[in-house]
Every structure is written in C-alpha cells, then in structure tokens.
Short mmCIF file of C-alpha atoms in Angstrom, two decimals:
data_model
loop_
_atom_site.label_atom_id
_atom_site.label_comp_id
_atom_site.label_asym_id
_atom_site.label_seq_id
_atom_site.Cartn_x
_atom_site.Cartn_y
_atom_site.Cartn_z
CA UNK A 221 0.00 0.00 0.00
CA UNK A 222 1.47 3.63 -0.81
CA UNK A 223 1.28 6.00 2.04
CA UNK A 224 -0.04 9.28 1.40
CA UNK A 225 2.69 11.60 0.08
CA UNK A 226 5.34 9.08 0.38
CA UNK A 227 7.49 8.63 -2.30
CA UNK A 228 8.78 5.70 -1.24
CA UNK A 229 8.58 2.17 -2.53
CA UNK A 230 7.30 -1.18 -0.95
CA UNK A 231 10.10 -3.82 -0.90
CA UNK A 232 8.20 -6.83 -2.55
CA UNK A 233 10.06 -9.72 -1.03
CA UNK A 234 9.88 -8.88 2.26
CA UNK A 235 7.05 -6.14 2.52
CA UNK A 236 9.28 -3.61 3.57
CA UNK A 237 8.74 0.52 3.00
CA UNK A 238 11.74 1.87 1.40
CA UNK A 239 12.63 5.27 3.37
CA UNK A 240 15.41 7.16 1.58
CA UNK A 241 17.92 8.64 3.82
CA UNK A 242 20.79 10.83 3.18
CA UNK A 243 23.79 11.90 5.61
CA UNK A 244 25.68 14.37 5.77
CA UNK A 245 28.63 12.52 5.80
CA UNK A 246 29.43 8.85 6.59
CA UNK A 247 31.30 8.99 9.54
CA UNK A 248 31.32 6.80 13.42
CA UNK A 249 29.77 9.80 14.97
CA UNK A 250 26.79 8.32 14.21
CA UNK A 251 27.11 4.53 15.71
CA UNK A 252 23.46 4.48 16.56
CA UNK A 253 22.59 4.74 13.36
CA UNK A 254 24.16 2.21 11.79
CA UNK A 255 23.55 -0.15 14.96
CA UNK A 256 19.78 0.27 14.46
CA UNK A 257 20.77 -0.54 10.33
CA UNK A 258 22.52 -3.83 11.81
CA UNK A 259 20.74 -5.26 14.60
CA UNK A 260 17.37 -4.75 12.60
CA UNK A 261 15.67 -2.18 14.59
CA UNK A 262 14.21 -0.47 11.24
CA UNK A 263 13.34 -3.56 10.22
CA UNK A 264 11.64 -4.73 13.02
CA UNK A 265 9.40 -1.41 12.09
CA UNK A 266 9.00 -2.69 8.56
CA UNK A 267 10.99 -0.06 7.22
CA UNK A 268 14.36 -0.88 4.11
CA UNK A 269 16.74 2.08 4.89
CA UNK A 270 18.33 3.58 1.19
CA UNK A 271 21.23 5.19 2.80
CA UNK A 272 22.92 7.86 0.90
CA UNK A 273 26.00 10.10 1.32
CA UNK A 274 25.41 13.96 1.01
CA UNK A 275 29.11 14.91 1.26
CA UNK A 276 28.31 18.23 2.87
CA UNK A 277 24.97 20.49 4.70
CA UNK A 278 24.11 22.21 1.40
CA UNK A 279 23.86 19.19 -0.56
CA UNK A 280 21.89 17.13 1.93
CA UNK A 281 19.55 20.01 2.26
CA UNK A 282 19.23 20.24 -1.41
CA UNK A 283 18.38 16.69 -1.84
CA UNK A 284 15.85 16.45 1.24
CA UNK A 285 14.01 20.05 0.04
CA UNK A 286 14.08 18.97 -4.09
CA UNK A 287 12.28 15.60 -2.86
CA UNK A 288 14.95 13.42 -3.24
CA UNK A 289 15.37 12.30 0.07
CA UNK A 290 12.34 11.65 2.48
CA UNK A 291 15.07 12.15 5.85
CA UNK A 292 18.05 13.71 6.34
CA UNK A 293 20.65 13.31 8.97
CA UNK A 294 22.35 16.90 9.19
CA UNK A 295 23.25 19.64 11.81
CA UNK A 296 20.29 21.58 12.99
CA UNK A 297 21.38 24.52 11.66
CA UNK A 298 21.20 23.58 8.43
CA UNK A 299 17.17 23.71 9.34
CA UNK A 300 17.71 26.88 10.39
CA UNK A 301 19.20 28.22 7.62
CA UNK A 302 16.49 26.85 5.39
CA UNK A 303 13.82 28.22 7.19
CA UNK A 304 15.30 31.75 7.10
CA UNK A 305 15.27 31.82 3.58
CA UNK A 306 12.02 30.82 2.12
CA UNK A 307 9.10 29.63 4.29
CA UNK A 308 8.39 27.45 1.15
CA UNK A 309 10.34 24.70 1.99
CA UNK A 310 9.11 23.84 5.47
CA UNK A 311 11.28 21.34 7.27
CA UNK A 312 11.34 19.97 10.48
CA UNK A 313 13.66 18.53 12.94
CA UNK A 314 11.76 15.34 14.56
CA UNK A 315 14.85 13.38 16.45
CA UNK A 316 18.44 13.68 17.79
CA UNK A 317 21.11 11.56 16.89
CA UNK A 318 24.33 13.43 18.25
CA UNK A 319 24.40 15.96 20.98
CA UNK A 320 27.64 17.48 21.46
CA UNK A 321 29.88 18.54 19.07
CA UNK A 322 32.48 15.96 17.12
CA UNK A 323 35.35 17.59 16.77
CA UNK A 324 38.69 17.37 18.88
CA UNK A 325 41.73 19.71 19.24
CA UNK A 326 45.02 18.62 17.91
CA UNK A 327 48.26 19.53 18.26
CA UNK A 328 51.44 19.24 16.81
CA UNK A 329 52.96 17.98 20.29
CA UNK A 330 51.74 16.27 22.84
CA UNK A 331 50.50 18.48 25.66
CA UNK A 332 49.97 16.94 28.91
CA UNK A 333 48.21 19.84 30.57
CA UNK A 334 46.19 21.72 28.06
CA UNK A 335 44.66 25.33 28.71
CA UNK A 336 42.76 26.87 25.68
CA UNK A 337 45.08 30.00 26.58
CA UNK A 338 47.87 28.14 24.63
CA UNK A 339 46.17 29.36 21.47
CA UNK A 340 46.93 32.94 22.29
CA UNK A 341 49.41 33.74 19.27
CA UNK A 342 48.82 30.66 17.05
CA UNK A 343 47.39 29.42 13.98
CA UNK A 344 44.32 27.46 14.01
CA UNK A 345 43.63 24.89 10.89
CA UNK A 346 40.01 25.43 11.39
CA UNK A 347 36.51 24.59 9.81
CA UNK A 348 34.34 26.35 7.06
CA UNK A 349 32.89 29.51 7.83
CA UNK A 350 28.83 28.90 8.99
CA UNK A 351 29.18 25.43 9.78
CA UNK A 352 28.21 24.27 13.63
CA UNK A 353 31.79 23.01 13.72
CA UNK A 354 33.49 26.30 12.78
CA UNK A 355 30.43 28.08 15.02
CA UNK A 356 31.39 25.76 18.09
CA UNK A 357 35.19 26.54 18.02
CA UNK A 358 34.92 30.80 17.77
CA UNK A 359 32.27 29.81 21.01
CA UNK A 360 34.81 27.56 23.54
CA UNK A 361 37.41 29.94 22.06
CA UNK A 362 35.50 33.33 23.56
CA UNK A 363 34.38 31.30 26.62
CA UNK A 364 38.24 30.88 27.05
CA UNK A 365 38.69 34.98 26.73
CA UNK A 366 39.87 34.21 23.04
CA UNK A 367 38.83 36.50 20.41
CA UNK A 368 38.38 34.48 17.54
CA UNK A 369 40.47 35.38 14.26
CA UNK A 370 42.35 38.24 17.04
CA UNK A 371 43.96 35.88 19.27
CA UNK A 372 43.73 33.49 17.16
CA UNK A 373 44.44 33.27 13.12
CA UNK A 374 42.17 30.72 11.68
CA UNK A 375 42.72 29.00 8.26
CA UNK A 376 39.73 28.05 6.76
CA UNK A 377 40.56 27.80 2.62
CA UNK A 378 40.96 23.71 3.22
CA UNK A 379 38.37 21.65 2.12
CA UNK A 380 36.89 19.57 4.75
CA UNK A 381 38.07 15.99 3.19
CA UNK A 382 41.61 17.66 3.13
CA UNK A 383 42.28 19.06 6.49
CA UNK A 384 43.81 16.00 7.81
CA UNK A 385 46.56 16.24 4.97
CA UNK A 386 47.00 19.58 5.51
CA UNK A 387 47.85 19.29 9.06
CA UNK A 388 50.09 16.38 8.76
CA UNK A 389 51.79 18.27 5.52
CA UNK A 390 52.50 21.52 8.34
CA UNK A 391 49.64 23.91 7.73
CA UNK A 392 48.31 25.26 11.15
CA UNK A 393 50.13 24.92 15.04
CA UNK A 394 46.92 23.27 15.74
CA UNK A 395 43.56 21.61 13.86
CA UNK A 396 39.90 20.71 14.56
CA UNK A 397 39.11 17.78 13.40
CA UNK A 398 37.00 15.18 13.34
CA UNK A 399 36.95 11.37 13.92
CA UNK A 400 39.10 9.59 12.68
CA UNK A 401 41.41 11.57 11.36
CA UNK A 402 42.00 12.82 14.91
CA UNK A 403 42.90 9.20 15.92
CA UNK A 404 44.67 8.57 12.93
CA UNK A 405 47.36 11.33 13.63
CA UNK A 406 47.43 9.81 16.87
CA UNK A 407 48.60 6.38 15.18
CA UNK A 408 51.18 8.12 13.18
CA UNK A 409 52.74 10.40 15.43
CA UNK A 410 51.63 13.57 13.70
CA UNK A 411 49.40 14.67 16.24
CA UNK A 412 47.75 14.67 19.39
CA UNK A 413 44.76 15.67 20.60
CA UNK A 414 45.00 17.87 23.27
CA UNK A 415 41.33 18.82 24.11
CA UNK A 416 37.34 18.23 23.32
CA UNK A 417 35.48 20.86 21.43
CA UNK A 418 32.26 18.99 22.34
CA UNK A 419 32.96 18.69 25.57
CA UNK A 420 33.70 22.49 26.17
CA UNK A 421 30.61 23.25 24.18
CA UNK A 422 27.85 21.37 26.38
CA UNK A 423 24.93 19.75 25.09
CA UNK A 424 23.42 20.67 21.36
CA UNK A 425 21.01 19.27 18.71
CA UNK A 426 24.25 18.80 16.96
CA UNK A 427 23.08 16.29 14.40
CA UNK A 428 19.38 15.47 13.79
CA UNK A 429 16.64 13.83 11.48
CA UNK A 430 14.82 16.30 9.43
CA UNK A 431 11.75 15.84 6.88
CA UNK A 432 9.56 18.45 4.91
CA UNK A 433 6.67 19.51 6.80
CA UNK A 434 4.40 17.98 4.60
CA UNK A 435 6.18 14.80 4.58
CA UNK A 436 5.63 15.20 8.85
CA UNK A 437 2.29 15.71 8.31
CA UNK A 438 1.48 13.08 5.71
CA UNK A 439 3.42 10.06 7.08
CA UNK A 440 2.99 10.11 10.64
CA UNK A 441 3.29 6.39 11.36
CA UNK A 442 6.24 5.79 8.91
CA UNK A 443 7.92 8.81 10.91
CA UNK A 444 7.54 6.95 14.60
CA UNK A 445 8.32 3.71 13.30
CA UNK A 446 11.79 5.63 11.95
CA UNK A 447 12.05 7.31 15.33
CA UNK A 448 11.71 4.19 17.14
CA UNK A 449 14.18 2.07 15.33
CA UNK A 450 16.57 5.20 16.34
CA UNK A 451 15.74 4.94 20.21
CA UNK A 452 16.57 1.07 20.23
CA UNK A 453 19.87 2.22 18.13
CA UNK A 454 20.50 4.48 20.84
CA UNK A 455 19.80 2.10 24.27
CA UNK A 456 21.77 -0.73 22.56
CA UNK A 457 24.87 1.52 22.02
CA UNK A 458 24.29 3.10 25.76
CA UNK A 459 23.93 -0.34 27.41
CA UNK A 460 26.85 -2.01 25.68
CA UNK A 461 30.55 -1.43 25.62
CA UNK A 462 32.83 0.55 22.95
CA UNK A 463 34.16 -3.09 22.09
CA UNK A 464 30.93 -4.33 21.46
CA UNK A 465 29.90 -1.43 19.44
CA UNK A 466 33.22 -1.38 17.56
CA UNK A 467 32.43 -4.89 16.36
CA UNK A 468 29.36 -3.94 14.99
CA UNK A 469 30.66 -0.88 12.68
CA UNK A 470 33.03 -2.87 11.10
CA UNK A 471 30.14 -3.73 8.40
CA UNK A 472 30.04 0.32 8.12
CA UNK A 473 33.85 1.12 7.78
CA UNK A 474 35.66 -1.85 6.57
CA UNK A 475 38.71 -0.06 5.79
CA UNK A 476 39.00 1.27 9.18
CA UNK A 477 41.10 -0.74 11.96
CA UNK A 478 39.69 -2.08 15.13
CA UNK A 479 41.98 0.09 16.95
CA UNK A 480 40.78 2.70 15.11
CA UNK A 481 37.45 1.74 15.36
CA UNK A 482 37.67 0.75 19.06
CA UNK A 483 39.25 4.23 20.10
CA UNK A 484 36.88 6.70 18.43
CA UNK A 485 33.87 4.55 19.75
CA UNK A 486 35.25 5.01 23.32
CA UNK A 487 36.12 8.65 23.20
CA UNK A 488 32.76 9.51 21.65
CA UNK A 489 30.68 7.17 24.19
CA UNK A 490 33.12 8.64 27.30
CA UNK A 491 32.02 12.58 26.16
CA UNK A 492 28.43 11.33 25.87
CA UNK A 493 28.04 12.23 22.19
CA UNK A 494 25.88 9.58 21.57
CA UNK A 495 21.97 10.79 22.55
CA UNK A 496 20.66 8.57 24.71
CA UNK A 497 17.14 9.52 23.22
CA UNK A 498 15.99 11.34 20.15
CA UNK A 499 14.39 13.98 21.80
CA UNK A 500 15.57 17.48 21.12
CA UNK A 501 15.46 19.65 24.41
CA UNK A 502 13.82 23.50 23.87
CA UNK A 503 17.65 24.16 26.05
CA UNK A 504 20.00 22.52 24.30
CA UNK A 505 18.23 23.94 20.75
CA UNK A 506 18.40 27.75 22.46
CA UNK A 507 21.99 27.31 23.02
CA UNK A 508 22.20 26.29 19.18
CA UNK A 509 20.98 29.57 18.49
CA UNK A 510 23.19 31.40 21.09
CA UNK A 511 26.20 29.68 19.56
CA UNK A 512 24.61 30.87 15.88
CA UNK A 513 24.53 34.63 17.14
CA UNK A 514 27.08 34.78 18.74
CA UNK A 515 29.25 33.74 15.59
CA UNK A 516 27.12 35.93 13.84
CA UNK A 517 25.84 33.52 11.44
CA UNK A 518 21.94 33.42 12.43
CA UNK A 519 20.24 34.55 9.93
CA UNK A 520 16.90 34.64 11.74
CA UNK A 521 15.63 33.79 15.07
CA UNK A 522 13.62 30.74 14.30
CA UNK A 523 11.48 29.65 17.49
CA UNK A 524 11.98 26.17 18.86
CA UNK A 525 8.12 24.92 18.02
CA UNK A 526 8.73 26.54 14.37
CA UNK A 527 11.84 24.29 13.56
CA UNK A 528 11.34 21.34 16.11
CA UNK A 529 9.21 18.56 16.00
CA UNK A 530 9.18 16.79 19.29
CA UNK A 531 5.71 14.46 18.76
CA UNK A 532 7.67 11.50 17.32
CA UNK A 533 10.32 11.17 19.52
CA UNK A 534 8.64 11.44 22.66
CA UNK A 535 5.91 8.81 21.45
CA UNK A 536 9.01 6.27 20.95
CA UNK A 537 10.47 7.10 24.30
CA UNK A 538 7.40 6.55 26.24
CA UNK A 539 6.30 3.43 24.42
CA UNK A 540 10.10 1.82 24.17
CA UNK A 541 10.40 2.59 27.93
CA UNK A 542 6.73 0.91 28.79
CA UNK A 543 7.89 -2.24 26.65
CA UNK A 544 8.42 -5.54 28.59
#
C-alpha cells in the first residue's frame, strides 16, 4: 500500500517501505545509526533504509528540500538556515542523533596539561565559515577569553576531506578535526589531541533527522516507526561497551582498523556524544541559536516549536520505555 505523500517504494520480497535517507557525511559519529541498520531495529518497524552520502549540509539540504530524500541526517542549523530563507520549503527537525559537538583539538605535540590560553598567538587549521563546527570553536574559544580570528588566526581555505593532509603536511600549530582523522594522527605520530570541542561546548542538537513539513504531516506512522528504530539504536549503544559497538561498525567502515574503530567509539561514548534519546530539548536547541549569534551567522531567530518537532520522539520514548 502507498502512504499518502510518500514517495517511497514497498520492498516486494519482504514487505518492507523503502525510506530514503541521506547523511551528511558517513562517519562513526553516528554509531546508533548504523547499529539500528545492523541489529534490525528499522526492520523490526518494517521499514528498508536507502542510505545515501550527502558529502556536505548544502547538498543534503538540497536533496531532502528537491524531494529526493524523504530524511536527512544533518546539523540543525542547516534547518535553520532553510527556514530563514524561504518559508516554502518547510522542514522539520523530529529526532536527535548526536548531541555534542564531534570535533577534537590537535596539536602538533603532545600536551599533557592543556589550557585553551595556549592558542593565544597561534594558527588554528580550522573549519568552514557557517558550519556548527566552525560556530562551536569561535564559542569555547570566547568562553576561554579568546577573540576568535584576534587571538587566534584561523585558516579556513581547506576543504573539509583535506584538512587532515593539511595538518600532517605543516599547515596550522593546531587543527579541529573530526573522527578519525583525529585518531589517525594519533597512530602516526603527527598529532595529538590535546582537548574536546564537544565537551567544552555542552549539550546541542548537533546532528538530527529532518523531513519536509508535509512529509511530517502526511506520514505520521512511517515517521515513529523511523524514530523508534533510532531509540533502540540508541539504548543498545548506551547499554553495551565501545568493544561491542566497535564490532558492529566494522560492516560500516571496513577499511577502518579495530583500533581505530575501538578508540573513536570510546572517546565519543566517554564525552556522551551519543543521545541517549531522540528527543531534542527546547535548552540545548536555544543554546544552538546562542552559539549561531554569537558567531554571527543566524540569519533569523527561528522559534523552537517553528523548527522542532518533538511528537515522534517522545511517542518512541514513552512506548520503548513501557515495553516488557
């Protein structure tokens, strides 16, 4: 049967609703994902996920608002930067996946007692200008009495999938950058990380499901069946151990190592990036904004019940929680 404004397609074998998702990059920050993809929590909810690679915020959000995706796994702002431009192309954010920032602080040297005062005077390999990550930095750096590109030159002409090159090759005293390039340096002895952007940052809707409006609206039962293969995603990576959930994203990134694997996992699951639910708190979404402002990158203030859809993930909470 075809669900009212769904695009998507029934599986014939198996009776399964096809839900096309694209991410904004593929990438271990996002374990509970792919644990939900291989322990068959979507299908358990009769859903086939058609997982797709958006290789960037502007092309996810293109594909999700030109109908080419039905869900999109992206930073929140990207939501808000939609909205601001053209009430047209409602979307929605309806669950949480990540909720602190990714990215890590690396050094040339080791540093065995870090203070973010250290930066005073150096050169910061940094992150593209509007982006949460780049947004997230300039904020720890003021809340450390840094003024951002002052006190601190940051680079930000290197594309994302080059940074790690760049730093190894001698651009920048110090990077942000994600997992597991972070790591990787680590392995190789061309860098250390030396501090936690998330960790500094506190708790944000840092990477999030979103779906037209209409889609919302339309699909209602295909959206909570989504939501609740997340929230069993999320308890089985909180109840089990970065070992265990290292084993299971080996299917995701074969050509990473199990050290590798193993050693993001933990440092992710030890900073609590991993959402325990999907539900996006009106506080943690305000401090998006705050961070936004204050990097002077919101466009508009967009209220919380404008951009955030909470129905979904609060019906999978309650009735995964009431479950024997």
């Amino acid at each position: 049967m075809v669900l009212a404004g769904c695009r998507t397609v029934p599986d014939d074998r198996e009776g399964l609703v096809k839900i096309r998702l694209v991410e904004v990059t593929h990438s271990l920050f996002y374990a509970p994902q792919y644990v939900a993809m291989s322990k068959g929590f979507f299908k358990e909810e009769g859903l086939d996920i058609e997982l797709s690679n958006g290789n960037g915020g502007d092309k996810t959000m293109t594909a999700l608002v030109s109908d080419q995706a039905d869900v999109a796994l992206v930073g929140a702002e990207a939501a808000v930067y939609v909205t601001a431009r053209s009430s047209q192309n409602a979307v929605q954010a309806f669950a949480q996946l990540t909720q602190t920032d990714g990215s890590f602080l690396v050094s040339r040297e080791p540093i065995e007692n870090f203070d973010w005062s250290m930066l005073r005077g150096r050169t910061l390999l940094g992150q593209r200008r509007g982006g949460m990550p780049q947004m997230v930095s300039e904020y720890v750096q003021r809340r450390n009495n840094l003024i951002p590109h002052k006190d601190v030159k940051i680079i930000q002409n290197v594309d994302y999938a080059n940074l790690g090159n760049a730093f190894a090759a001698g651009t920048g005293e110090f990077a942000q950058l994600f997992e597991p390039i972070a790591s990787k340096l680590e392995q190789e002895g061309k860098g250390y990380v030396v501090a936690s952007f998330g960790t500094q940052s506190g708790h944000l809707p840092y990477t999030c499901y979103l779906a037209r409006k209409q889609f919302l609206e339309q699909n209602p039962d295909l959206i909570k069946k989504f939501t609740r293969a997340i929230q069993n995603g999320q308890l089985w990576v909180s109840t089990h151990s970065p070992e265990e959930i290292a084993q299971v994203m080996k299917e995701h990134f074969p050509d990473t190592s199990d050290d590798i694997l193993l050693k993001v996992i933990r440092r992710y699951k030890e900073q609590e990036s991993y959402a325990a639910d999907p539900i996006i708190d009106r506080e943690e979404y305000d401090r998006l904004l705050d961070i936004m402002r204050t990097a002077g990158e919101l466009p508009k203030d967009i209220p919380y019940e404008q951009l955030v859809n909470i129905r979904f993930a609060e019906e999978a909470k309650r009735e995964i929680t009431q479950s024997p």
